[in-house]
Coordinates of C-alpha atoms and ligand atoms in Angstrom, one line a residue:
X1 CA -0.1 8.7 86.9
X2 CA 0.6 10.9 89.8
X3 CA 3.6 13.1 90.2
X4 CA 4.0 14.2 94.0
X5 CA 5.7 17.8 94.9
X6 CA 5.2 17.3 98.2
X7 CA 5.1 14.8 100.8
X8 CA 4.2 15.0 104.6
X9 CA 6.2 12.5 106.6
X10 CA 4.2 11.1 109.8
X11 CA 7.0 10.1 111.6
X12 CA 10.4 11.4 113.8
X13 CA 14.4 10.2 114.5
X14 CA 16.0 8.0 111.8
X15 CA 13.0 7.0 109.5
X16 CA 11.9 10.5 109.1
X17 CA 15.2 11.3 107.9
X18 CA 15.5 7.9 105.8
X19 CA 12.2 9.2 103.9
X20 CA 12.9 12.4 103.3
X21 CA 16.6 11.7 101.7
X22 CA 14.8 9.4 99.5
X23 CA 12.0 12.1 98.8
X24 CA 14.9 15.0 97.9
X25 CA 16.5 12.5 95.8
X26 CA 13.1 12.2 93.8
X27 CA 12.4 16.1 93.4
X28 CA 10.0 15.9 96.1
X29 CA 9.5 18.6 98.8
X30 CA 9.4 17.2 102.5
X31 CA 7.5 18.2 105.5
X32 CA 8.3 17.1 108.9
X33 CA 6.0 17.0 112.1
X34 CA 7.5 17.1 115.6
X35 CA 6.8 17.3 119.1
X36 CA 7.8 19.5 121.3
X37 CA 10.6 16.9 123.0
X38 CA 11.8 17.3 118.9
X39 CA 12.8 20.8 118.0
X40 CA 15.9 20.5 117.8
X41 CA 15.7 17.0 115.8
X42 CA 17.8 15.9 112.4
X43 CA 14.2 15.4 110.8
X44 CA 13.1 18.9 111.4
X45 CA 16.4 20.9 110.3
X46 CA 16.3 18.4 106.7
X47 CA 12.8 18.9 105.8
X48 CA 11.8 22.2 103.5
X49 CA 9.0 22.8 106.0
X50 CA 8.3 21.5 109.9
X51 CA 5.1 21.9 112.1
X52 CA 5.5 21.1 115.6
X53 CA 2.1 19.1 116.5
X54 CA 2.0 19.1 120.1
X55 CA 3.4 18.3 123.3
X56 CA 5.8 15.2 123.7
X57 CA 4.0 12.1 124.9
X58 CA 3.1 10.6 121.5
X59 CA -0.5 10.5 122.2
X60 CA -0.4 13.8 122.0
X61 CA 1.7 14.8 119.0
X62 CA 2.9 11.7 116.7
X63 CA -0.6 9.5 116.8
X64 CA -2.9 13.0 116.5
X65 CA -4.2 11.9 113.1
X66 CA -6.3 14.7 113.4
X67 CA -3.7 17.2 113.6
X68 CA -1.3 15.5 111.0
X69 CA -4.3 15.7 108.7
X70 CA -5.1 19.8 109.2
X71 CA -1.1 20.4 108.5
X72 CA -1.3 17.9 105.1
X73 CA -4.2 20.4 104.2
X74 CA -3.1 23.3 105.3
X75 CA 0.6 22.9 103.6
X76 CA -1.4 21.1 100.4
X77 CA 0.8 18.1 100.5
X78 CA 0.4 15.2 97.7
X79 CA 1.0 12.2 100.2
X80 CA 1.7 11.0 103.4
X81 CA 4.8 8.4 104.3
X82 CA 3.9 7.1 107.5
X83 CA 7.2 5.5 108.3
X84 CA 6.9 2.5 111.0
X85 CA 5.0 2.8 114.3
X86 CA 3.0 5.4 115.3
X87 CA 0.6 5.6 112.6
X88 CA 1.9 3.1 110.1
X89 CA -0.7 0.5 110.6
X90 CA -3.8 2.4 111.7
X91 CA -6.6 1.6 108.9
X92 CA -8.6 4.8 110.2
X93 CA -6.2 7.4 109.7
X94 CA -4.7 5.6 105.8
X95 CA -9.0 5.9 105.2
X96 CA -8.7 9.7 106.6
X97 CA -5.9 10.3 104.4
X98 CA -7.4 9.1 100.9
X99 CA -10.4 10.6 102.0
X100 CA -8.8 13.9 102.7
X101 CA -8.0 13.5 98.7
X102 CA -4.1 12.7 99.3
X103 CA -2.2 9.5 98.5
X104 CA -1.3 7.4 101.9
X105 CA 2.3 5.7 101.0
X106 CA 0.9 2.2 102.2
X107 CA -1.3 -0.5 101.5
X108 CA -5.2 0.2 101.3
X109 CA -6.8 0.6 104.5
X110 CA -9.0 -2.7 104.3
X111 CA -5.4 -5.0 103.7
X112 CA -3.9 -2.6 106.5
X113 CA -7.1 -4.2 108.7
X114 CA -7.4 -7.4 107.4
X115 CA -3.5 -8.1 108.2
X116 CA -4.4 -6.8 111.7
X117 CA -6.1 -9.5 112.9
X118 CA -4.6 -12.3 113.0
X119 CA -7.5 -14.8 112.7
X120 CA -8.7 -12.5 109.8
X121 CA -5.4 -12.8 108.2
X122 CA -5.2 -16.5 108.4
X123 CA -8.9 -16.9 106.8
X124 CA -7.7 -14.4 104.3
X125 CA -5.1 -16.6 102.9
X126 CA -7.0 -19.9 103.4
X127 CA -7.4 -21.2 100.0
X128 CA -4.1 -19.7 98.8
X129 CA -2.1 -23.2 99.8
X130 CA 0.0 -21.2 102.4
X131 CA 1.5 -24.2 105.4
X132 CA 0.2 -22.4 109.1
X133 CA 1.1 -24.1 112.1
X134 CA -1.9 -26.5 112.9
X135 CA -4.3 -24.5 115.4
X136 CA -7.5 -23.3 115.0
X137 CA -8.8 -21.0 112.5
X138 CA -11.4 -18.9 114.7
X139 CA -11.3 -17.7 118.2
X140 CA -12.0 -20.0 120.8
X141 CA -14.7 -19.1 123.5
X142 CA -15.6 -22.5 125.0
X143 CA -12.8 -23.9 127.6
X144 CA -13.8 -27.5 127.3
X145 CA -14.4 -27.2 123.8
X146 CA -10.4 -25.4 123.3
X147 CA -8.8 -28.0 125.9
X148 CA -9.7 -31.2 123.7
X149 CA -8.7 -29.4 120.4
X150 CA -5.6 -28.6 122.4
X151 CA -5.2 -32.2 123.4
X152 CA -5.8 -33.3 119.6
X153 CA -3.1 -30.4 118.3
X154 CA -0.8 -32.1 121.4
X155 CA 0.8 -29.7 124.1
X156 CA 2.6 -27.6 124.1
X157 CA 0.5 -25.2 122.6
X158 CA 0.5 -21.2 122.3
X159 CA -2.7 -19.5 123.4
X160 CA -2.3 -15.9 121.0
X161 CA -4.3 -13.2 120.6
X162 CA -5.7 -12.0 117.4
X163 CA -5.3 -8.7 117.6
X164 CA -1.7 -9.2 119.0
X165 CA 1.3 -9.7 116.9
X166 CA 4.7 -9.0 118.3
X167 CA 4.4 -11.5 120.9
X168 CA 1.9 -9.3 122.7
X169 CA -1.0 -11.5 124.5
X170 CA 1.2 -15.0 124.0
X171 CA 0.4 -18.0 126.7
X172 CA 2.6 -20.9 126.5
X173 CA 0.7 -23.5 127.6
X174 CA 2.5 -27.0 128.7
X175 CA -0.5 -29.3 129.9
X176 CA -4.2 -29.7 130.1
X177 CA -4.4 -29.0 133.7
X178 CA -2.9 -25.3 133.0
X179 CA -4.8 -24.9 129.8
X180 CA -8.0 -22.9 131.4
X181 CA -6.3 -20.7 133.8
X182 CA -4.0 -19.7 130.8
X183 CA -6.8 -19.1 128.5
X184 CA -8.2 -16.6 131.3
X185 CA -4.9 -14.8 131.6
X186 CA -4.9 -14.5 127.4
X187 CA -8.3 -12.8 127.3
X188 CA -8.1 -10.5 129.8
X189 CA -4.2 -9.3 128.9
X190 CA -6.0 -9.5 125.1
X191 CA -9.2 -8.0 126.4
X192 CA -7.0 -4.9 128.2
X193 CA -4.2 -4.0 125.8
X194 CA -6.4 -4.5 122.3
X195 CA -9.7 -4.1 123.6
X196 CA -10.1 -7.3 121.6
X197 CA -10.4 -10.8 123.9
X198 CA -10.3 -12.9 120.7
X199 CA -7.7 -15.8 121.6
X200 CA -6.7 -18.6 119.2
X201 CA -4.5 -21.5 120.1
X202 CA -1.7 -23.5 117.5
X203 CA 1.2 -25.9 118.4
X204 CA 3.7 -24.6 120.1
X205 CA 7.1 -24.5 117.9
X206 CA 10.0 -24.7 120.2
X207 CA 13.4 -23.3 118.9
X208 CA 11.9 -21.3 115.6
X209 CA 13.8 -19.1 113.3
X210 CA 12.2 -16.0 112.3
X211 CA 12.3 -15.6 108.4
X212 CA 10.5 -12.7 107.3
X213 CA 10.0 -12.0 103.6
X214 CA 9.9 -8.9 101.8
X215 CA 7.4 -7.8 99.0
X216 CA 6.6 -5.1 96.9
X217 CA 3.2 -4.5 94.9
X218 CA 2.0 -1.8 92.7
X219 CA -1.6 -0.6 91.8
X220 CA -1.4 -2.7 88.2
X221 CA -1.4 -6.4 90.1
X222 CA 2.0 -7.3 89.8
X223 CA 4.0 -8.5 92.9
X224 CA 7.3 -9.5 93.5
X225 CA 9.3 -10.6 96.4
X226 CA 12.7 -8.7 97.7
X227 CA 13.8 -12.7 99.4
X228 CA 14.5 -12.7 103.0
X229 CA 15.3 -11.5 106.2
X230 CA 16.5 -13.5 109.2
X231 CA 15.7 -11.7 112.7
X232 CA 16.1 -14.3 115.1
X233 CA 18.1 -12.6 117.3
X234 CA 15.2 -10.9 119.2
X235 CA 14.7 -10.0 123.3
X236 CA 11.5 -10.3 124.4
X237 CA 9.9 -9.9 121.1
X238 CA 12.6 -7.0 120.2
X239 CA 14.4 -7.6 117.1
X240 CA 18.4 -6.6 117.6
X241 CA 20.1 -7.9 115.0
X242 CA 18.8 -8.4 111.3
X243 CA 20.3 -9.9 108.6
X244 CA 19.9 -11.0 104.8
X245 CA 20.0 -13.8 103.6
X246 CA 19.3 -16.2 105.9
X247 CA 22.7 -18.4 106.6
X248 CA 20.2 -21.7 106.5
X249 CA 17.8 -21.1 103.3
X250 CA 18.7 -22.7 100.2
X251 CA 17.7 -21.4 97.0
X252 CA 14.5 -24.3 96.2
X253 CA 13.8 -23.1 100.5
X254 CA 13.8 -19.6 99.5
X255 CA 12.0 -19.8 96.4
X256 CA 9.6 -21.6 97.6
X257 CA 8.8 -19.3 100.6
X258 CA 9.1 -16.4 98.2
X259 CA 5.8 -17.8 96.5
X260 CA 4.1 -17.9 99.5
X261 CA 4.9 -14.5 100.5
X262 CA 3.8 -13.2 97.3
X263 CA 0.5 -15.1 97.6
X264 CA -0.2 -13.9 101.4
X265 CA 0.0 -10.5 99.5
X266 CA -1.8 -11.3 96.6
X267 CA -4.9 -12.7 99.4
X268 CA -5.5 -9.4 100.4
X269 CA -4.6 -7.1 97.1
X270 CA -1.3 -5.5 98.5
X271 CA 0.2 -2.6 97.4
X272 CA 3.3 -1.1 97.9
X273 CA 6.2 -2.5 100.8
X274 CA 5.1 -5.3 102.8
X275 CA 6.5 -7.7 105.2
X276 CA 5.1 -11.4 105.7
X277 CA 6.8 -13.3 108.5
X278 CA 7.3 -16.8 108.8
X279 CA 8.2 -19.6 111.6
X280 CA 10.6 -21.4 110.4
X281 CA 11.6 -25.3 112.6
X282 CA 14.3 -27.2 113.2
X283 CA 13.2 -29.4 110.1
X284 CA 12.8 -26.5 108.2
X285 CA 9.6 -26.6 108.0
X286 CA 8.1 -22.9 107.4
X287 CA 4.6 -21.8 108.9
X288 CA 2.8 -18.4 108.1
X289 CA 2.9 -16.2 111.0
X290 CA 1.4 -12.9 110.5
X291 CA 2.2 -9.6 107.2
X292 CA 3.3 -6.2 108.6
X293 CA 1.6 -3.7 106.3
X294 CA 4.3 -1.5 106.5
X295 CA 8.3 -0.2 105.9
X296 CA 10.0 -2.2 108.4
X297 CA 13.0 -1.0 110.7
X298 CA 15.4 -3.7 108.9
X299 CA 14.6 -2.9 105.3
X300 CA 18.1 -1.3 104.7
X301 CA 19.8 -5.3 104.7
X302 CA 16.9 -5.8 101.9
X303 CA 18.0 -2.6 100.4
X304 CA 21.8 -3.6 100.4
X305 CA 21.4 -7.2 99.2
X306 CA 18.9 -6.3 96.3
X307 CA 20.5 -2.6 95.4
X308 CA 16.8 -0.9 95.3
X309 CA 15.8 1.9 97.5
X310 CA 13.0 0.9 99.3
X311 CA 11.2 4.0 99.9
X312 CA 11.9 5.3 96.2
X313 CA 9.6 2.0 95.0
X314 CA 7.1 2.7 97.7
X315 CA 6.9 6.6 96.5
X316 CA 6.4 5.6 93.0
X317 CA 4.4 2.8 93.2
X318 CA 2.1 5.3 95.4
X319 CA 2.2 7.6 92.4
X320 CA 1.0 4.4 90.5
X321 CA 3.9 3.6 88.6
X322 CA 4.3 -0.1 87.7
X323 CA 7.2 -1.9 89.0
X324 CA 10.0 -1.4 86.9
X325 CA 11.5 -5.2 87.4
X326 CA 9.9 -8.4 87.9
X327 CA 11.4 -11.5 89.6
X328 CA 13.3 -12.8 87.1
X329 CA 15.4 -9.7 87.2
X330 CA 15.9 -9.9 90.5
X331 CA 19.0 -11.1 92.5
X332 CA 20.9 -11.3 95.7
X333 CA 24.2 -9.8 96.1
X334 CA 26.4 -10.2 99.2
X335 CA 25.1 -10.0 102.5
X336 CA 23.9 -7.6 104.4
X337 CA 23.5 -7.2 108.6
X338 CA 22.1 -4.7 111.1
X339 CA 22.5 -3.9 114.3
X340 CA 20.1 -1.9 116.8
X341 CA 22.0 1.0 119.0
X342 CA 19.2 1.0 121.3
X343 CA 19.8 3.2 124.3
X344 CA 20.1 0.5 126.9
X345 CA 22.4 -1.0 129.1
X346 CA 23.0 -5.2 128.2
X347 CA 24.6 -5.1 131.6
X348 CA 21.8 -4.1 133.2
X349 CA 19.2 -6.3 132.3
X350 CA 18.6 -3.6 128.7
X351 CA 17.5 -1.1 130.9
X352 CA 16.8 2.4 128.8
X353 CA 19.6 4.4 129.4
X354 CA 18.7 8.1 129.3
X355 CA 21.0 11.1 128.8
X356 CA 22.8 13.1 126.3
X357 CA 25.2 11.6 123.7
X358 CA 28.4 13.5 124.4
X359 CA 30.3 11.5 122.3
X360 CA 28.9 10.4 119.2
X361 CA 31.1 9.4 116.4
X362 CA 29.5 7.3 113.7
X363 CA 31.8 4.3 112.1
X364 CA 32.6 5.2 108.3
X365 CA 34.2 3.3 105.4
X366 CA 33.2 0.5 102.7
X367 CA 30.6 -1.3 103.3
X368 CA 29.4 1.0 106.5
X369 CA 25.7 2.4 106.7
X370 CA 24.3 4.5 109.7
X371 CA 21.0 5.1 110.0
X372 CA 20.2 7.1 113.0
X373 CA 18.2 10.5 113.9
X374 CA 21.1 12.4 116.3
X375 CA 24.0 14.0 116.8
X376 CA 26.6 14.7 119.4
X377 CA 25.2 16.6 122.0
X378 CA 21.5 15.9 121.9
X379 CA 19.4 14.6 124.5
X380 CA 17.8 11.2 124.4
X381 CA 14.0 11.7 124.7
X382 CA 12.4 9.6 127.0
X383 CA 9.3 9.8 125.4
X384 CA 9.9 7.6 122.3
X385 CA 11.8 4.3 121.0
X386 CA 15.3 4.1 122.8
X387 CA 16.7 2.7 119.4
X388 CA 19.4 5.8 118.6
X389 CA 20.7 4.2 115.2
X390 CA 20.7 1.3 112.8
X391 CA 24.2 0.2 112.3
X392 CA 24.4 -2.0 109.1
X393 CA 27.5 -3.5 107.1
X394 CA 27.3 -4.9 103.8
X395 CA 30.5 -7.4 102.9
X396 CA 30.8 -10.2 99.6
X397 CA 29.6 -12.7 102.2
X398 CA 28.3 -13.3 105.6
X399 CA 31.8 -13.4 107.3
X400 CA 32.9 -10.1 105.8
X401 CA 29.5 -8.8 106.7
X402 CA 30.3 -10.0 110.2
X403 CA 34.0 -8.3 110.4
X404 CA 32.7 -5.3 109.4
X405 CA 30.3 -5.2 111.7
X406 CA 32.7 -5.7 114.3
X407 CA 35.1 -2.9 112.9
X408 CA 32.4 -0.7 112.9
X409 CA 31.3 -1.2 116.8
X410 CA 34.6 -0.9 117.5
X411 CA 35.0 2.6 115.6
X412 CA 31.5 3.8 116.9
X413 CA 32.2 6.0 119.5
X414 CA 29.3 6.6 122.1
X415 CA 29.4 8.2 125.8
X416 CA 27.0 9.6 128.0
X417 CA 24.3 6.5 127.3
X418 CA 24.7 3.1 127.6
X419 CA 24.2 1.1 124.1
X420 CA 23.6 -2.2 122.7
X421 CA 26.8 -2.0 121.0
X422 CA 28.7 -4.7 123.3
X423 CA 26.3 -6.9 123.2
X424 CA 26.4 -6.8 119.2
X425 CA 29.9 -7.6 119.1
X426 CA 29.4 -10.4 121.6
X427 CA 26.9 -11.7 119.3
X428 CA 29.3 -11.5 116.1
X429 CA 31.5 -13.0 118.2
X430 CA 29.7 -15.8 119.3
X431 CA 30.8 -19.3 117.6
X432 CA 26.8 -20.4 117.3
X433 CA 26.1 -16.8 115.1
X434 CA 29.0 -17.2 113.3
X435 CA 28.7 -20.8 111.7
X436 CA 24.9 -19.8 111.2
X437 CA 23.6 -22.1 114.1
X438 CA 21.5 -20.0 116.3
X439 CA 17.4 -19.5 116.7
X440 CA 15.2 -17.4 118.7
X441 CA 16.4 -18.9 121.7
X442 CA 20.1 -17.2 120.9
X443 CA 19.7 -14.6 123.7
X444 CA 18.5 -16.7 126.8
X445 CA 20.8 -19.7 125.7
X446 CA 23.9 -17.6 125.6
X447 CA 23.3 -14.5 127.3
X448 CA 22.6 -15.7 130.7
X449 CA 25.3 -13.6 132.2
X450 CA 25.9 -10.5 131.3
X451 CA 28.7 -9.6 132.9
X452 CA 30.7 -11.5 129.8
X453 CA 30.3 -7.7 128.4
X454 CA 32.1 -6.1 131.5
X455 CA 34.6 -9.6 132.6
X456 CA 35.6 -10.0 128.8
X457 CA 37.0 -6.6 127.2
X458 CA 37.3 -6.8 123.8
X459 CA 40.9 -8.6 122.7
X460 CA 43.0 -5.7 122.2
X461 CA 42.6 -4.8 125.8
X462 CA 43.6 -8.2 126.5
X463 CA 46.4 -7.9 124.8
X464 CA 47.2 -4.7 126.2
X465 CA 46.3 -5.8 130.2
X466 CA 49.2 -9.0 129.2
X467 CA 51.2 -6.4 127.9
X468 CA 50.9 -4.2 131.1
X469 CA 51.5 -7.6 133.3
X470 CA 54.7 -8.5 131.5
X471 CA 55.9 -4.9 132.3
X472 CA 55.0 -4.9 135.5
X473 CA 56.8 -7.9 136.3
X474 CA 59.6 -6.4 135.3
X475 CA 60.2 -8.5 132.0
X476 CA 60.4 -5.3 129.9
X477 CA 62.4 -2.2 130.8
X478 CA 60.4 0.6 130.0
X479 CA 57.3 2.5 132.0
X480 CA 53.9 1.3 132.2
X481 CA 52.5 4.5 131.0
X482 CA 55.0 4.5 128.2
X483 CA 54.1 0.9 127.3
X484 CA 50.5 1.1 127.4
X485 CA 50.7 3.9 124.8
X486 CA 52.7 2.4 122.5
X487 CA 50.9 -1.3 122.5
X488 CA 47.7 0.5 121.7
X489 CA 49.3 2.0 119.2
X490 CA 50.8 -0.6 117.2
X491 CA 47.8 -3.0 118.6
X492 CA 45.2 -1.5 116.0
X493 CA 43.2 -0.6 118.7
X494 CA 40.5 2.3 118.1
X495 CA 41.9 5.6 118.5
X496 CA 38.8 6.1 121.1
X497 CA 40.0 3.3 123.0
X498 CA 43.8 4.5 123.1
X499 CA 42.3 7.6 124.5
X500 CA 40.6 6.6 126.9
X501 CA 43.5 4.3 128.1
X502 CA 45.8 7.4 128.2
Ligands
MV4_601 C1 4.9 -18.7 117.7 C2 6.0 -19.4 118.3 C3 6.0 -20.7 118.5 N1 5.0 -21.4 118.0 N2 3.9 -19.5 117.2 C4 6.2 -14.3 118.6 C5 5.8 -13.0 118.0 C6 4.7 -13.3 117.1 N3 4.9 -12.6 115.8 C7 4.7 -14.8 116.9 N4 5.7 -15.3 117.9 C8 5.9 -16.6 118.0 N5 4.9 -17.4 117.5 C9 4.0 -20.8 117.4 N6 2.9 -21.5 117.0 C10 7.1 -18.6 118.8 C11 7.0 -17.2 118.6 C12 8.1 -16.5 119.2 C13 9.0 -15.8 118.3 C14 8.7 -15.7 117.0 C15 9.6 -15.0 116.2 C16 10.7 -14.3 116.7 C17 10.9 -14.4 118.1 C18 10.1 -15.1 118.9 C19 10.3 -15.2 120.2 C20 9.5 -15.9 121.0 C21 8.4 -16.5 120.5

């Protein structure tokens, strides 16, 4: 068995961080990389050593696998935690890694490949009785040949790509006569952003919910799922709010797509933390979408709900430890949800909102986690992911989870950027999240006018404007200015709010 001293993590902002606390907790030395858009960064000032790998545009610093790989020699690191994006899936540089004699904290490079293509995937875990929408099972080249399968399936159906995932390369298609001209438009987006034109088609599900599973392999066979996550509430294929469980899986549900998970991982040999996502209809009926071969951005509800540290189990299953639980011993407690502060504006159609964060006041108390890479004063680089923090509350039960999470945006105190942070509490708000009723189609359903954010302050301030119209009419006998001080501060309104109102 292994025993790192060191480990090199591939990766910036609140994930680098997120490793490396995990890492110090375990005796283990960190280095961080960085760009030069990063000097300054949280990552850099917590690891024990930093290297700055090159300019800002990630091409160019984060994704050189060749100059990640000369610092993890040059610094004699054990192993490498490649966090989530940049790197995290690449099957080249996990191979360059091992071969480089050091221990990539992932999945092998061939599962890390085979889970990359979608149509690779799905022949992968063919004979493993896993339920897949009903498509095809190989790309399809002939138009004639793919519009009578498409007829036979019944329309609609989703032209995907299968090097895609994410919702990159999808074509819904609604009727023969638009099938080939779709098809076309698949290929060559497929063709362009892959450099893979390999298109499959399945029935289109309407109004899914996306269940995603957790699971966790060592190097000695066993495997064990960490149950589910629910991210339904997405915008265009970006997740913003996470939670676990699922408000609609029952126990026999969850079990039973548990067992699936595990065998998707056992179809390709996984090891370490993996993520297998599911569709999930309005019959409840659950279809095999695609595995993510890596940590994903919403583990912490897993983490919260199951009381294990993700990263810890990744590190020592790396190292080659067995699990130290199986399933049996493994339960959910509470309920756990996240929220993404992504530097845009909901107002303004989620535009990135650059700038500097010159307030930035983080929510605190039970049952509040923040996960973010900044502090007040930095600069939002342009270059990278506008998501500045994860925001997750853990409560006994999904209503607590949800007033907490609506505390906590109200005590989060952000200026200078725009953030998703309204639009979080609209959605906590929102009767059809609340009783559990809500899909994929949550956003565009209910979100069709934004200015609900702007036209609809949060209650206190309605309380306070009534307040202010009583006075002003003359129904109480004291000053405006005088009023509007004291309501706020007997309304429980943030102490951020009653300043700004001063
Ligand atoms: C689907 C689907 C409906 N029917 N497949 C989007 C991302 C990729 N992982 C798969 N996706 C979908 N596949 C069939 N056969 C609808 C989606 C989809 C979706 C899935 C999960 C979460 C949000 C979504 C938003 C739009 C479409």
């Amino acid at each position: 068995m292994k025993q790192f001293k060191k480990i090199l993590v591939a990766n910036r902002g609140e994930i680098a961080l997120r490793v490396m606390r995990s890492a110090k907790e375990m005796g283990i030395k960190t280095v961080a990389i960085y760009s030069e858009a990063d000097r300054q960064a949280l990552h850099v000032r917590y690891a024990d050593e930093a290297v700055c790998v090159g300019p800002a545009p990630s091409n160019q610093s984060y994704l050189r696998a060749d100059v990640i790989l000369e610092v993890c020699k040059n610094l004699g690191v054990d192993a490498v935690h490649p966090g989530y994006g940049f790197l995290s899936e690449n099957a080249t540089f996990a191979k360059q890694v091992e071969e480089a004699g050091i221990t990539f904290i992932g999945p092998s490079p061939e599962a890390i490949e085979l889970m990359g293509s979608k149509l690779a995937a799905k022949a992968a875990v063919a004979n493993y009785n896993i339920p897949m929408v009903p498509g095809t099972e190989y790309a399809i080249t002939d138009v004639e040949e793919a519009k009578k399968l498409a007829t036979s399936i019944g329309f609609p159906i989703l032209i995907k790509a299968s090097a895609g995932g994410g919702g990159k390369g999808m074509r819904v298609v609604d009727q023969v006569s638009e099938f080939e001209e779709q098809m076309q438009v698949a290929v060559s987006e497929a063709t362009s952003a892959f450099g893979d034109g390999s298109v499959f088609i399945e029935k289109y599900i309407g109004s899914p919910r996306h269940i995603e599973i957790q699971v966790l392999g060592d190097t000695h066979g066993n495997i064990v799922h960490l149950f589910e996550r629910e991210c339904s509430i997405q915008r265009r294929h970006q997740k913003v709010i996470e939670e676990a469980p699922s408000a609609v899986l029952t126990p026999e549900l969850r079990a039973e797509m548990g067992l699936c998970a595990v065998n998707v991982a056992k179809a390709c040999n996984y090891i370490g933390a993996g993520t297998v996502e599911f569709l999930l209809d309005e019959n409840k009926n659950f279809y095999f979408l695609e595995m993510n071969t890596r940590l994903q951005v919403e583990h912490p509800v897993t983490e919260q709900i199951t009381g294990l540290d993700l990263v810890k189990e990744q590190i020592k299953v790396a190292q080659g430890e067995p699990l130290s639980f199986s399933q049996e011993d493994l339960t959910i407690t509470g309920h756990a949800m996240e929220l993404r502060v992504y530097a845009e504006d909901p107002t303004n159609n989620f535009l990135p909102d650059i700038g500097t964060l010159t307030t930035y006041k983080r929510p605190q108390g039970l049952g509040v986690r923040v996960d973010d890479g900044f502090e007040e004063g930095m600069e939002i680089p342009i270059y990278y992911d506008p998501m500045i923090a994860k925001l997750v509350t853990y409560g006994k039960d999904r209503a607590e989870a949800i007033d907490k999470m609506i505390r906590a945006i109200d005590e989060y105190q952000i200026t200078g950027i725009e953030t998703t942070l309204p639009f979080g509490k609209f959605v906590m708000q929102h009767e059809a999240f609340r009783s559990g009723d809500f899909d994929t189609k949550f956003i565009e359903r209910y979100f069709k006018d934004p200015t609900v954010l702007k036209g609809a302050p949060n209650k206190d301030e309605e309380e306070l404007a009534a307040v202010l119209a009583a006075v002003f009419a003359g129904k109480k006998k004291t000053t405006a200015p005088a009023a509007a001080t004291s309501v706020a501060a007997t309304s429980g309104m943030s102490d951020w709010r009653k300043n700004r109102l001063k």
